[in-house]
Amino acid sequence: MTWQGWALIVVFVGILLALTKPMGLWLHALYEGRRTPLHVVLGPVERGFYKLAGIDPTVEQSWRRYAVHMLLFNVALLLFTYAILRLQAFLPLNASGMPGIAPDGAFNIATSFTTNTNWQWYSGEVALSNLSQMLGLTIHNFLSAATGIALAFALFRGFARREAGSIGNFWADCTRITLYLLLPICVIYSVYLIAAGVPQTLTQQVAATTMEGARQTISMGPIASQEAIKMLGTNGGGFLNANSAHPFENPDALTNLIQMLSIFAIGFGLTWCFGKTVGNTKQGWAILSAMLVLFLAGVTVTYWQEAAGNPILHQLGVAGGNMEGKEVRFGVAASSLFAVVTTAASCGAVNAMHDSFTALGGMIPLFNIQLGEVVVGGVGAGIYGFLLFAILAVFVAGLMVGRTPEYVGKKIEGREVKLAVLAIAILPLVILGFTAIASVLPAGLAGPLNKGPHGFSEILYAFTSAVGNNGSAFAGITSGTQFYNGMLGVAMWLGRFFVIVPMLAIAGSLAAKKYTPETAGSFPTTGPLWVGLLVGTILILGGLTFLPSLALGPIADHLAMIGGTLS
Amino acid sequence: MFADIKTALRPALVLTILFALLLGIVYPLTLTGIGQLIFPSQANGSLIRDAKGNVIGSSLIAQAFTGDQYFHPRPSAAGKGYEANNSYGSNLGPASQALHDRVQADVAAYQAKAPGQSVPADLVTTSASGLDPHISPEAAFYQVVRVARARGWPEARVRAMVDKAVEYPLLGFLGEPRVNVLLLNRQLDAEGAKSPS
């Protein structure tokens, strides 16, 4: 580990903390549907959309209607992308003549992008035309992110409102977030990325004759516009196979820093926004503190392990940190930080190959996703996932002191706790269940590239990533088969919507409750005691379930690595 | 429930189409226009052309170099190596036999040419993209003797060129010190054309 590495980590966190309140204020304006300076330009677009779609943004929806409208919109978007991928061969902007994608593959991609997962069984430069990338995928990068933030707003309203029957209007939330938050930032962000070297062209390939006379075909395309929303919306699906490790997606150390910042920026802002909506910004800072404790612990372990390097390679006379699967311009520190950021959030973009990390260095990304990506988390999904844990934490605290638990002025009762457990239980249930199935069936065992415990880790990581809607991979696994496309597609769908529906039911149930003022007997939900309780709840209720699977994968792998047992 | 579904249909379908036009067509094409107008070189892949205007590569993308007179990039797992339409990492785990054997063979090959010196890590590990355009300064200096000998130049001359080619971290901590292999090799050929020895 070097001082430069730690300086990067400190500067990274420092910039984000400085951005938290401004981002939170902006989000809060959108939460309330207030007018922003951008309405001058984009207001007519917003009103035009409502008019054509027959939407009255002032009409409030019950949680049920909010959920149904959100689901049907997502189904429509999924079918739209499925059609584009199937028909790719007949559509324009396909200079290299890419064929249509088979049904199982198209189902997997469409589900993956709809659920904000961006798991990619294919290589973008090999399989997709420029039109499929732009029209089929970029729209999901925006709208799955907007959906996530809208859902977080719905839950915030549940906490903030008193004896109310509604939790907002899905269409208004989704449209405003897209137009006034995501789109404007992405326009500026993309221009910066182009200036830094990220291609933005309709040319698909350029043929070169190298200095030594060999032929090299260089893939490119409208990458910058997709890159910006890929990071800001915590989507993570690369235009090119190597994702943010590819010099065309992430050309230098500064683009790398900005990419990492943009993964977390909205997530940090949402914690502040939550505090504001419930009338006490300290509530938001408490949540952010608990997230930062878990985040910094993860960064420390991964950075330490990657800097220590691989003893098997040291024996061969190759000194220093682990550089297999890493780029020189990022080195060990920026690669380790990126890996933890991308999995703490549900981004899943990578600037290094997690599969080639040291065993424990690669276990942290895996564990981050297993915790439910509540350490900052995906845009919207992170904070609503975290609030589910907060509900369980006050419940646990309530059991200890023998009082009905309260959180930010709302009594937490049986219904909320049951629904929260339901939402949280889907993660271990599907991850471990599906991993077990894939670990015994020949079609599943055909997947891994690596042998031994690391091969098991590849399967475990795939289902963890799918259910957690992350999208990163231990990418050695060959997942473009009917078996994996189907299983992972279903896993992604369950991981997204089987968390969302109970969460919205909680929002509806909380919104209907009356306000319970804090008394001397209330458990305080702002101080260090609360932060500690949150961290403990997340680690014990969220993490402990996965310990046996980690023992079979990364921990066994670590013992093999330090013992020099090759497989 | 039925009313919930019925009221969702029109907004779901219409907004899918409207957002597809805005985010899938207008947004990327507008940026393509801006990029092509203001930053044509970067927007088109930072291509490098020879005197006749033929494309020889991109300054951001590694290409294969095998001759002793050139600096070599890191090994590549992109296709058969350096396939810039097939970016790939090796994805080999830390205790992988295949990784061990590959590194062992690469170390032996380097040490056959420069006995006694330990090989810098980045020279025998594949990058994440398979297209890493850079090597560490240590990996560049490690190759100086070979390149100088192949060109019949004094070592100091090559070393001075590497010195000039090293890019340093921004503000002292952002990024790693590095050398762009393609640009350095172009520099070598350009110098060679000016004064052969």
XYZ file of C-alpha atoms in Angstrom, chain A residues 92-94 129-135 138-139 142 183 186-187 190-191 194 199-203 221-226 239, chain B residues 19-38 43:
52
model
C -30.089 0.092 -39.379
C -26.683 1.126 -37.925
C -25.348 -2.401 -38.215
C -24.886 -3.203 -33.438
C -24.660 0.496 -32.652
C -28.456 0.737 -32.811
C -28.926 -2.066 -30.304
C -26.513 -0.326 -27.935
C -28.125 3.113 -28.288
C -31.773 2.319 -28.595
C -29.066 3.159 -23.258
C -32.745 3.826 -22.561
C -31.697 5.911 -17.820
C -30.109 13.629 -18.742
C -25.042 12.918 -18.732
C -24.823 15.487 -21.522
C -20.359 12.690 -22.038
C -18.733 15.771 -23.533
C -15.183 12.510 -25.373
C -15.020 7.578 -28.813
C -18.405 8.934 -29.901
C -18.965 7.931 -33.503
C -21.320 5.859 -35.593
C -18.341 4.011 -37.094
C -19.007 3.412 -31.533
C -21.162 5.911 -29.650
C -19.457 4.932 -26.402
C -19.283 8.184 -24.413
C -23.044 8.795 -24.329
C -23.593 5.296 -22.974
C -20.247 -0.896 -24.475
C -38.226 7.938 -24.064
C -36.780 5.602 -26.696
C -36.687 8.503 -29.151
C -35.264 10.959 -26.631
C -32.737 8.742 -24.851
C -31.983 6.190 -27.558
C -31.818 8.423 -30.623
C -31.747 12.173 -29.894
C -29.346 11.984 -26.939
C -26.616 9.791 -28.488
C -26.844 11.444 -31.916
C -26.622 14.954 -30.462
C -23.506 13.955 -28.574
C -22.079 12.294 -31.657
C -22.559 15.607 -33.461
C -20.927 17.576 -30.646
C -18.039 15.118 -30.385
C -17.356 15.021 -34.111
C -17.444 18.812 -34.284
C -15.369 19.781 -31.233
C -14.369 11.014 -30.863
